[in-house]
Tab-separated table of C-alpha atoms and ligand atoms in Angstrom:
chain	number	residue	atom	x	y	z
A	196	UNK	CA	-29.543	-34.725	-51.349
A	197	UNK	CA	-29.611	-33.825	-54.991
A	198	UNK	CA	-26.679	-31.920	-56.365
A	199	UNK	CA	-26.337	-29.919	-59.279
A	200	UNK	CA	-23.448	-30.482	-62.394
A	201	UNK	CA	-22.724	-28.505	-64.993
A	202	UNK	CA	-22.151	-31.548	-67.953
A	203	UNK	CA	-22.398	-29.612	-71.511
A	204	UNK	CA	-20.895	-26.157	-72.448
A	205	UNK	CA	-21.645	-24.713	-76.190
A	206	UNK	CA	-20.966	-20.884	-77.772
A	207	UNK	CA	-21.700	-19.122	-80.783
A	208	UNK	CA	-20.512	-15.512	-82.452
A	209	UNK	CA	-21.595	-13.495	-85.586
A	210	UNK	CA	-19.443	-14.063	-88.636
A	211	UNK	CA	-17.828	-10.306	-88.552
A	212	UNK	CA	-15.162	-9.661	-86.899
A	213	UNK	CA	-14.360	-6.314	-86.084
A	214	UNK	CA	-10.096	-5.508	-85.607
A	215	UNK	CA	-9.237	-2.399	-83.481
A	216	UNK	CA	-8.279	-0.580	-86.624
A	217	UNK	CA	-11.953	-0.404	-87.216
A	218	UNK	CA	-12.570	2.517	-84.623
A	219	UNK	CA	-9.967	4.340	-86.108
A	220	UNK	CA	-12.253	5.679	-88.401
A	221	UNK	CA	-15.003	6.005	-86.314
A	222	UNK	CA	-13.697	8.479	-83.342
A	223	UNK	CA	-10.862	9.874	-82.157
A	224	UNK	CA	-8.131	6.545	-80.624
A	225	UNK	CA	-5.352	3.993	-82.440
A	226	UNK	CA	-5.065	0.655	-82.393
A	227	UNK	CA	-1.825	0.394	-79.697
A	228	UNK	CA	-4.391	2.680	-77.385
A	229	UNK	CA	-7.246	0.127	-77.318
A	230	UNK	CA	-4.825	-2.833	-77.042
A	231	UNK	CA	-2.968	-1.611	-74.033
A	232	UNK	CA	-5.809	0.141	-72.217
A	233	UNK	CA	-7.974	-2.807	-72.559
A	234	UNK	CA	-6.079	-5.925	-73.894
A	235	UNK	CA	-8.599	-6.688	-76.858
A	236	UNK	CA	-7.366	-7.238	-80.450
A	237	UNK	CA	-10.730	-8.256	-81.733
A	238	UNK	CA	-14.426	-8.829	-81.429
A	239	UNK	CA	-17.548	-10.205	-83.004
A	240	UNK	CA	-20.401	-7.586	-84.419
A	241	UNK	CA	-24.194	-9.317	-85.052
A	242	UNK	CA	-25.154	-8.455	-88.666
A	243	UNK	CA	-28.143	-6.057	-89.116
A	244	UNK	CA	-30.863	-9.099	-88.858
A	245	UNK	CA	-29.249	-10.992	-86.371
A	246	UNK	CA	-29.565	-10.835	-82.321
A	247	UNK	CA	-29.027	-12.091	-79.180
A	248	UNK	CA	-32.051	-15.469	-79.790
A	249	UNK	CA	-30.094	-16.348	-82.643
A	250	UNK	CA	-27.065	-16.501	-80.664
A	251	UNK	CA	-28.488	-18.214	-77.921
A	252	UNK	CA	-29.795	-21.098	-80.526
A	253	UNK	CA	-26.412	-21.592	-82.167
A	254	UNK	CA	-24.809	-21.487	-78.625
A	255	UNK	CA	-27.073	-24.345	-77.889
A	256	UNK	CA	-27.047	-26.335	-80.629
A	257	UNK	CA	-23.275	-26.411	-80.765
A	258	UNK	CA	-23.553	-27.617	-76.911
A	259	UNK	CA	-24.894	-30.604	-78.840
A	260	UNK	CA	-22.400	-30.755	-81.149
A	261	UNK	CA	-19.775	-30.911	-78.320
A	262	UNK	CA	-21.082	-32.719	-76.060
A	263	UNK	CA	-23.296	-35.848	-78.228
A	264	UNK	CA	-23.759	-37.835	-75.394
A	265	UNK	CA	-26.257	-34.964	-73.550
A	266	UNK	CA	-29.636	-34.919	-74.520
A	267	UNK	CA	-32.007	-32.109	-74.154
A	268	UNK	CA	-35.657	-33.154	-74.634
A	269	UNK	CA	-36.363	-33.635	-70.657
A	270	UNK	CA	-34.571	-30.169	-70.031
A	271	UNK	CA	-37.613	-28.229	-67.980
A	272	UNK	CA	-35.958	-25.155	-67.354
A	273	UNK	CA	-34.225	-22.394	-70.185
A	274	UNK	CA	-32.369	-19.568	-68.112
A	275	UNK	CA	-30.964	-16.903	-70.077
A	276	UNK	CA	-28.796	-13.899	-69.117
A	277	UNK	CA	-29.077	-10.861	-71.417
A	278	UNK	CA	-28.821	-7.464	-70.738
A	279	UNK	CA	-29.750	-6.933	-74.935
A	280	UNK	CA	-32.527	-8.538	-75.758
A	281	UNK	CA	-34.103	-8.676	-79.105
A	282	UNK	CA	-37.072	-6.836	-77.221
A	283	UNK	CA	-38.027	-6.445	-73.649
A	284	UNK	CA	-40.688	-9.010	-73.834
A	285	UNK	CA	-41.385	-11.661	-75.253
A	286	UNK	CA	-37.908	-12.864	-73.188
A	287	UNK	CA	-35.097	-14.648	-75.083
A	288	UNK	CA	-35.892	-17.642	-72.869
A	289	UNK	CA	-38.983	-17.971	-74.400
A	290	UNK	CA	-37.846	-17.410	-77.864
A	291	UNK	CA	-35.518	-20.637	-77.026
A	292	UNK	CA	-37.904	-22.625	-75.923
A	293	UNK	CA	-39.966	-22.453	-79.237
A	294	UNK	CA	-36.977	-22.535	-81.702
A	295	UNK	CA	-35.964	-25.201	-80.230
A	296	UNK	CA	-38.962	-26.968	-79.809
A	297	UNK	CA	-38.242	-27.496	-75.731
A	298	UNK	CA	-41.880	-27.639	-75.107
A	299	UNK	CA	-41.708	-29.090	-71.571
A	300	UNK	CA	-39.377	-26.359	-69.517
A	301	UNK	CA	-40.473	-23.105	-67.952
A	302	UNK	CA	-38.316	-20.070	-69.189
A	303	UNK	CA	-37.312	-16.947	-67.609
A	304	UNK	CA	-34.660	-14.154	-68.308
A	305	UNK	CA	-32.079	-13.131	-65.979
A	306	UNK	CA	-31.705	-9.378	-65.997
A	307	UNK	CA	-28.117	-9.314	-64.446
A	308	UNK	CA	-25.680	-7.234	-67.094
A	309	UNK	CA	-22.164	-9.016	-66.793
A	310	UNK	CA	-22.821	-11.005	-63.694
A	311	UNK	CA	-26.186	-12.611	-65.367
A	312	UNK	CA	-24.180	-16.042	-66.789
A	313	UNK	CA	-23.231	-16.544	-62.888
A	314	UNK	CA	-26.360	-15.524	-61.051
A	315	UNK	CA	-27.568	-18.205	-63.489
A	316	UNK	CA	-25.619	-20.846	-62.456
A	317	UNK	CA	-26.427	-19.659	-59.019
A	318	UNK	CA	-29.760	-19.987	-60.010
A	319	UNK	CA	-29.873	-23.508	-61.672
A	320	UNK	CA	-27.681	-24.879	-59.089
A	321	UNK	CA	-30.713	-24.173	-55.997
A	322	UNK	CA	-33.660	-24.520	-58.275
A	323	UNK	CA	-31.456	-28.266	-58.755
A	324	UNK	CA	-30.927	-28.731	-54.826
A	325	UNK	CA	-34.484	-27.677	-53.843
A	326	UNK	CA	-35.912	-30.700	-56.397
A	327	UNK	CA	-37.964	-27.763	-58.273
A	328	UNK	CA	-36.041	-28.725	-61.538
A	329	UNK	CA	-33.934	-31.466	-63.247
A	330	UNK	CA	-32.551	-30.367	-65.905
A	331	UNK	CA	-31.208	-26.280	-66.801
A	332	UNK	CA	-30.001	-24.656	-69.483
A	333	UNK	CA	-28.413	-21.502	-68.457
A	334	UNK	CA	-27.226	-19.216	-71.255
A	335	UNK	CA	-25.835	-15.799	-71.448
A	336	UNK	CA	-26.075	-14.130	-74.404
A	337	UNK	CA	-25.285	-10.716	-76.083
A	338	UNK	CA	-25.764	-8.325	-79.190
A	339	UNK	CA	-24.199	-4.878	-77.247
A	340	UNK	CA	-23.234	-3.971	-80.834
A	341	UNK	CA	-26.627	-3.106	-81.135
A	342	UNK	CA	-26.845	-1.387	-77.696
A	343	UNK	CA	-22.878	0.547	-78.114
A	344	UNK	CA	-22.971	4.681	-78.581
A	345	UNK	CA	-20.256	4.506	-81.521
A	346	UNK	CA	-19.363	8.200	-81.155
A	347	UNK	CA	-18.014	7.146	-77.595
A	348	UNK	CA	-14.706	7.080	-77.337
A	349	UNK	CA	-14.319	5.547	-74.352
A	350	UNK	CA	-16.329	2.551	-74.490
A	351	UNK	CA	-17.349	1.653	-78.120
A	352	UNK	CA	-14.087	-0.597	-78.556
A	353	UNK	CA	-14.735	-2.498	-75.756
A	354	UNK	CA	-17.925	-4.477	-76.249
A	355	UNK	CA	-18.613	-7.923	-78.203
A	356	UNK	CA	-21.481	-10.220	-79.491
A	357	UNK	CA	-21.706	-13.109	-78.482
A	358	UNK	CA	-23.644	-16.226	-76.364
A	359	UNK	CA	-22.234	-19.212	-74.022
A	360	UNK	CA	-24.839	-21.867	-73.085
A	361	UNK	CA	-24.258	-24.480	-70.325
A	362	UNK	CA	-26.461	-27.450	-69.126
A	363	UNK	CA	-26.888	-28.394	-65.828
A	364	UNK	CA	-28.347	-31.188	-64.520
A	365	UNK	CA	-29.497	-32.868	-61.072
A	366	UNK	CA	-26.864	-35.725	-59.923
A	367	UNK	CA	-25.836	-37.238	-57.041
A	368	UNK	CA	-22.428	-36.044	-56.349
A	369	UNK	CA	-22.896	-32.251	-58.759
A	370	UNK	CA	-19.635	-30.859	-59.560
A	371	UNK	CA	-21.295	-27.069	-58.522
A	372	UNK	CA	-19.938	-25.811	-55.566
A	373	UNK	CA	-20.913	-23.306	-52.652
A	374	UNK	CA	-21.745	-19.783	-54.744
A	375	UNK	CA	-21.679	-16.073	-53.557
A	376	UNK	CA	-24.070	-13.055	-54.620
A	377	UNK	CA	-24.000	-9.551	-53.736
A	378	UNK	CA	-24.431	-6.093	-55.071
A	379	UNK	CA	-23.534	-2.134	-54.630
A	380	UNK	CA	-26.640	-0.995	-56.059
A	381	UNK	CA	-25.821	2.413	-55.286
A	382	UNK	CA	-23.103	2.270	-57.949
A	383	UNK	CA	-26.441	2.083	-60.649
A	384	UNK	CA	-25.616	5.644	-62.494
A	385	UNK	CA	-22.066	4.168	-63.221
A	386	UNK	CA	-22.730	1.792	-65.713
A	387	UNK	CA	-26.146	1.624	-67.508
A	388	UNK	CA	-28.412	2.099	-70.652
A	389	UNK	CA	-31.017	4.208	-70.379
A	390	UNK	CA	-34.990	3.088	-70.674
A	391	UNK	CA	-38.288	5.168	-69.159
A	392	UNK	CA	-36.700	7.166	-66.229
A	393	UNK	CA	-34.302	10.073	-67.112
A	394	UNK	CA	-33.128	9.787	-63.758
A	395	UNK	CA	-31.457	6.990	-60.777
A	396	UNK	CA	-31.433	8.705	-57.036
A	397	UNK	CA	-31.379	12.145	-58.424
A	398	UNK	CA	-28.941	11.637	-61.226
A	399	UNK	CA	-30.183	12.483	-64.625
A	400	UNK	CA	-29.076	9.698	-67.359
A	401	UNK	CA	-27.890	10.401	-71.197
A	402	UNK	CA	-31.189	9.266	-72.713
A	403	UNK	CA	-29.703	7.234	-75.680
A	404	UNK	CA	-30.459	3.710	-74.714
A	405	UNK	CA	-26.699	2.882	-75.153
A	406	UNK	CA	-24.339	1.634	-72.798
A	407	UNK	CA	-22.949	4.723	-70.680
A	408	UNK	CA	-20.328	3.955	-67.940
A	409	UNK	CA	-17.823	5.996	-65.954
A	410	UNK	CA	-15.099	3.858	-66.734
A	411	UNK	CA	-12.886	4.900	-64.076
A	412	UNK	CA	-15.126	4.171	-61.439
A	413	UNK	CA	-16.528	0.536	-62.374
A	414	UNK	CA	-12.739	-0.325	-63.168
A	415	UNK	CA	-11.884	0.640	-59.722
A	416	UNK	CA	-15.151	-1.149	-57.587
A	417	UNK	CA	-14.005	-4.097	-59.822
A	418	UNK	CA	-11.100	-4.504	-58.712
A	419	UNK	CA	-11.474	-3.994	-54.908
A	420	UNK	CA	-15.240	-5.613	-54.467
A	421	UNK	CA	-14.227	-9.090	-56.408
A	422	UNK	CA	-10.686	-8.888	-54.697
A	423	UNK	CA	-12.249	-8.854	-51.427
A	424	UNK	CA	-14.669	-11.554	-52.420
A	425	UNK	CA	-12.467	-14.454	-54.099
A	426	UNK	CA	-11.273	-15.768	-50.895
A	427	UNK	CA	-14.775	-15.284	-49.196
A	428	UNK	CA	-16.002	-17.569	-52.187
A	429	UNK	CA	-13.019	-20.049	-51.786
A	430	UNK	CA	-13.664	-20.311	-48.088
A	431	UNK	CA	-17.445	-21.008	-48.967
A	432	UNK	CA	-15.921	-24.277	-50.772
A	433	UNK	CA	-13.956	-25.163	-47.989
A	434	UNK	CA	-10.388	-24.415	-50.181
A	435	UNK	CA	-7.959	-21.492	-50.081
A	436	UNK	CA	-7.313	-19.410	-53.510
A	437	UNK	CA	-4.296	-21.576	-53.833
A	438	UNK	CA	-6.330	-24.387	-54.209
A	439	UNK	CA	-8.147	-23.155	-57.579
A	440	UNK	CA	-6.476	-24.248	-60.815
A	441	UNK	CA	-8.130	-21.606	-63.122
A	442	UNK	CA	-9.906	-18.095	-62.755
A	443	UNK	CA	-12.037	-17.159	-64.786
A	444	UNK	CA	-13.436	-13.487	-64.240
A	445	UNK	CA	-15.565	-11.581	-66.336
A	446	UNK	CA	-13.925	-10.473	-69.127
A	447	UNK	CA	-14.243	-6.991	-68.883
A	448	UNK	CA	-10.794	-5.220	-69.259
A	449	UNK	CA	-7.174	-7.684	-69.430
A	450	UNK	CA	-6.220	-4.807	-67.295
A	451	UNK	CA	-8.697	-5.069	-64.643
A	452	UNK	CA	-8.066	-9.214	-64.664
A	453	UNK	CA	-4.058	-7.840	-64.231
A	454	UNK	CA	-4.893	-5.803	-61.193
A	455	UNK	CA	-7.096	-9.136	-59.924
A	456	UNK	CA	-4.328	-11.423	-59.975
A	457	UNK	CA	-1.692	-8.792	-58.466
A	458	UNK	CA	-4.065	-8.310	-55.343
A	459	UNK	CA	-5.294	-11.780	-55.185
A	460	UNK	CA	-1.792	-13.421	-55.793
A	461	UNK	CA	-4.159	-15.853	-58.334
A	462	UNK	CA	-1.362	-15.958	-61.400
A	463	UNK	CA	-2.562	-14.792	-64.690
A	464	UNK	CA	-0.922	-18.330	-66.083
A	465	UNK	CA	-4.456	-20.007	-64.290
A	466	UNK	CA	-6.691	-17.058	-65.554
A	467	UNK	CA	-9.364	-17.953	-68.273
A	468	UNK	CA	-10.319	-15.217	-70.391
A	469	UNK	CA	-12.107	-14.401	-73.575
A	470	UNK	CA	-11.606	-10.172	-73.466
A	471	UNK	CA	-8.511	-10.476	-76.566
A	472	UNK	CA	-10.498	-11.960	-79.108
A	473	UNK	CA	-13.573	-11.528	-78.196
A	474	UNK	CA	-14.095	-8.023	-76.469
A	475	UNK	CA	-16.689	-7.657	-73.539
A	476	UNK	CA	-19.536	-9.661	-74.174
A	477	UNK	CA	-20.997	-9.201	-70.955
A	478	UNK	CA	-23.145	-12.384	-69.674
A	479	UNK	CA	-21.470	-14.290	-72.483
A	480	UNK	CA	-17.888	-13.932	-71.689
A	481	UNK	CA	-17.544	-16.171	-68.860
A	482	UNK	CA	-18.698	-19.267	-70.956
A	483	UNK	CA	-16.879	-18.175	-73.802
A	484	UNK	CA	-13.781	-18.399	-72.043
A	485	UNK	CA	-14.930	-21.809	-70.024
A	486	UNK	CA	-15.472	-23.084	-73.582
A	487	UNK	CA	-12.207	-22.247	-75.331
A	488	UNK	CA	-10.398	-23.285	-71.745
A	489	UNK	CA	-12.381	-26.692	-72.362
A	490	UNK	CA	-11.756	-27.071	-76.031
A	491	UNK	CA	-8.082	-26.024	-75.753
A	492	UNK	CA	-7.154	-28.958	-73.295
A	493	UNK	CA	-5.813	-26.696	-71.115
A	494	UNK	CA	-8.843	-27.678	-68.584
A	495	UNK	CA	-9.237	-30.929	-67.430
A	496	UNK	CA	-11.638	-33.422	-66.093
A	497	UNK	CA	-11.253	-32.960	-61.864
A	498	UNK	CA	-10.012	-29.420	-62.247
A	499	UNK	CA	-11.681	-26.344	-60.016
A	500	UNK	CA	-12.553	-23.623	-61.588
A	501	UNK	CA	-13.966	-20.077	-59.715
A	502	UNK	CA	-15.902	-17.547	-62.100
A	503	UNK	CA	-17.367	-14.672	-60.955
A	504	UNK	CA	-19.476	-12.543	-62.671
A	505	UNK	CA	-18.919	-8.443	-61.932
A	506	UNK	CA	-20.750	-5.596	-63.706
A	507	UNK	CA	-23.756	-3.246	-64.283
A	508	UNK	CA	-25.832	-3.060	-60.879
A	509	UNK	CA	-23.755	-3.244	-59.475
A	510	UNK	CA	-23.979	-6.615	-59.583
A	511	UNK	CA	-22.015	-9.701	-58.622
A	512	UNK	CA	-22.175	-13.619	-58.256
A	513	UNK	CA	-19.396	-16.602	-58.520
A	514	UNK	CA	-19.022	-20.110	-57.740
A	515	UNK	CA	-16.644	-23.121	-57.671
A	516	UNK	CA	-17.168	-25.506	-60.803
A	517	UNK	CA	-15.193	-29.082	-60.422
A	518	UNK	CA	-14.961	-29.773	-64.210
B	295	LIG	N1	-8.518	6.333	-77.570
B	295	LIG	C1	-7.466	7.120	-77.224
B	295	LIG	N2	-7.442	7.817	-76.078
B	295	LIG	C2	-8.522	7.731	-75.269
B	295	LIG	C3	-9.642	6.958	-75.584
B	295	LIG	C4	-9.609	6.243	-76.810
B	295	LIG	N3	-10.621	5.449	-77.214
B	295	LIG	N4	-10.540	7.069	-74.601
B	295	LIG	C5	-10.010	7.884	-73.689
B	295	LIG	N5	-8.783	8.308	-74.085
B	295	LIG	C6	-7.850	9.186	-73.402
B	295	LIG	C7	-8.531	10.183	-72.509
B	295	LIG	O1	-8.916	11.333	-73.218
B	295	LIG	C8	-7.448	10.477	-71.481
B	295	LIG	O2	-6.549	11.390	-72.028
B	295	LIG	P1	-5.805	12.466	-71.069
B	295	LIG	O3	-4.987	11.666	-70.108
B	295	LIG	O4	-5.006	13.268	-72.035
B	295	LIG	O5	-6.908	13.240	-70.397
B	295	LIG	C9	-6.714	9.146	-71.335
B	295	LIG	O6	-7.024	8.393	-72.531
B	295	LIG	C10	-7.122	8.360	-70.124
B	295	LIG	O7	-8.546	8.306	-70.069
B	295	LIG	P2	-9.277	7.388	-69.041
B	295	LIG	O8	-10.759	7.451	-69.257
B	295	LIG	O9	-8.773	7.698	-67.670
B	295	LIG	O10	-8.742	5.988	-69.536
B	295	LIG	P3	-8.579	4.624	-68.731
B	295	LIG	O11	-7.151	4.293	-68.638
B	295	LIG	O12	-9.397	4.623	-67.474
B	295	LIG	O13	-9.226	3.589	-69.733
B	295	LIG	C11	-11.287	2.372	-70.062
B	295	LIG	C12	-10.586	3.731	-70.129
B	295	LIG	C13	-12.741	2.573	-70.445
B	295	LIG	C14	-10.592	1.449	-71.022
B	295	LIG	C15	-11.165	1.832	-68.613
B	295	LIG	O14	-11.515	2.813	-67.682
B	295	LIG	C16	-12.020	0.621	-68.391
B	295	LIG	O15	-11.882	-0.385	-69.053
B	295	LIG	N6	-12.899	0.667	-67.359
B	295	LIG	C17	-13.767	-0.414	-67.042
B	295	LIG	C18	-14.895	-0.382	-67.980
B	295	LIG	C19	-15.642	-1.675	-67.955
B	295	LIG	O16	-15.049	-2.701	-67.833
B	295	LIG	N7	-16.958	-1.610	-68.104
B	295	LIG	C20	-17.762	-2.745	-68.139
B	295	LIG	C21	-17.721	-3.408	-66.813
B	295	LIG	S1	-18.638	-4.844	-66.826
């Protein structure tokens, strides 16, 4: 049987950084408010003329970098999760395929908000098993600068730019466990950004192609869906929650990764996150904070690790890596 394992792990963020004291200016909020409502100190912003292809090149070419002895010419596959895409079509998967001059893999965006990075692994991981592929990149990458309503107080602090890329490759042992997907796709009006229809079941949408959400309400299905899903996934790997040595969520809200480890009994000590100094960067934040976890030390080789991806759908996927 071939297995899937993730082998290479790259990021990359704009230059600016943007400090809470920013939005000060910009609507009605202080700096103490945004750090203890959401835990963030800082995030990235994408400069006028840069977006979310440019992200996903640097993300992969520092995956290079890091990891020297990967190669990617035979890679026949380029996933990317993106819920801000330089335009809806051509897809940023294709716009990484010719920058980098990957002429031999098929390319395809995943259209997944914050759970896209883990649906991708998801992905990779059966497109690996069922011999369709060899060899994946799966990146998520985000410019929600470009895609935040600024006169919003409550959710124009929160987001981040910002891309993760990860390869993954067939192997005879993987290191990419047994994954779980779902969705409550009635909770749609809660968290979106507007395109052709003014409307979802009945509900008319502000029609300002920004990220709207009811806070509240995707703070709260957060909390309870992935709750009641950690140990479903754990099970599906044959291990109890005890048995994982780091967590890492979504990065949506330090609070709402808090309440996770209070009803989970998962310690925030073994929690991976990138939400303080990066913001929300959606599909990027899981790699992001795989990345630094990596880089840091703190993870190391023989380690599991559970992500799971939670957010606009609403959508949700996770798996157990064995670094
Ligand atoms: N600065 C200062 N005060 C603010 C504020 C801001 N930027 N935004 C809202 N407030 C005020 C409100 O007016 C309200 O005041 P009141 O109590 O006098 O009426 C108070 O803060 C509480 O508002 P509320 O909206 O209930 O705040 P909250 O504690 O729920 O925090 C979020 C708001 C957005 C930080 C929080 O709901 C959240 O993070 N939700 C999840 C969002 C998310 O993760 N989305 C992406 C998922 S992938």
């Amino acid at each position: 049987m071939v297995n899937a394992r993730l082998s290479a792990i790259g990021m990359s963020v704009p230059e600016k950084v943007i400090p809470n004291s920013y939005f000060e200016s910009l609507i009605d909020t202080t700096e103490e408010w945004i750090l203890s409502r959401t835990g963030i100190k800082t995030r990235y912003h994408a400069a006028p003329d840069e977006f979310t292809s440019d992200l996903c090149v640097r993300a992969v070419q520092d995956l290079v970098v890091q990891f020297p002895e990967v190669s990617l010419e035979d890679v026949d596959m380029i996933l990317v999760a993106t819920t801000s895409p330089d335009q809806p079509m051509p897809s940023m998967a294709c716009r990484v395929q010719h920058r980098l001059s990957l002429s031999h893999a098929g390319a395809l965006d995943i259209y997944a908000a914050c759970a896209g990075f883990s649906y991708g692994i998801v992905m990779a991981k059966g497109l690996i098993a069922g011999g369709v592929h060899k060899k994946i990149l799966v990146i998520g990458a985000e410019t929600l600068s470009k895609v935040t309503d600024f006169t919003d107080r409550t959710s124009c602090m929160l987001f981040g730019d910002g891309a993760g890329a990860v390869l993954i490759e067939a192997d005879k042992t993987g290191n990419i466990g047994g994954c779980i997907t779902g969705a409550s796709g009635e909770g749609g009006p809660d968290l979106y950004i507007s395109g052709f229809a003014e409307s979802i079941d009945g509900q008319p949408l502000k029609m300002n192609r920004c990220i709207v959400q009811n806070g509240r309400k995707v703070f709260k299905w957060a909390v309870t869906k992935v709750a009641e899903q950690m140990p479903l996934l754990a099970a599906a790997n044959g291990i109890t929650l005890a048995d994982i040595d780091w967590f890492v969520p979504h990065s949506a809200n330090l609070r709402i990764i808090e309440a996770l480890s209070n009803e989970t009994g998962v310690p925030m000590e073994k929690v991976l996150e990138s939400i303080v100094d990066f913001g929300n960067t959606s599909s990027a934040s899981i790699p992001i904070a795989l990345y630094n976890g990596i880089k840091s030390g703190k993870v190391k080789r023989g380690d599991k690790i559970m992500i799971f991806g939670f957010g606009g759908g609403l959508a949700y996927a996770g798996t157990v890596i064995t670094w």
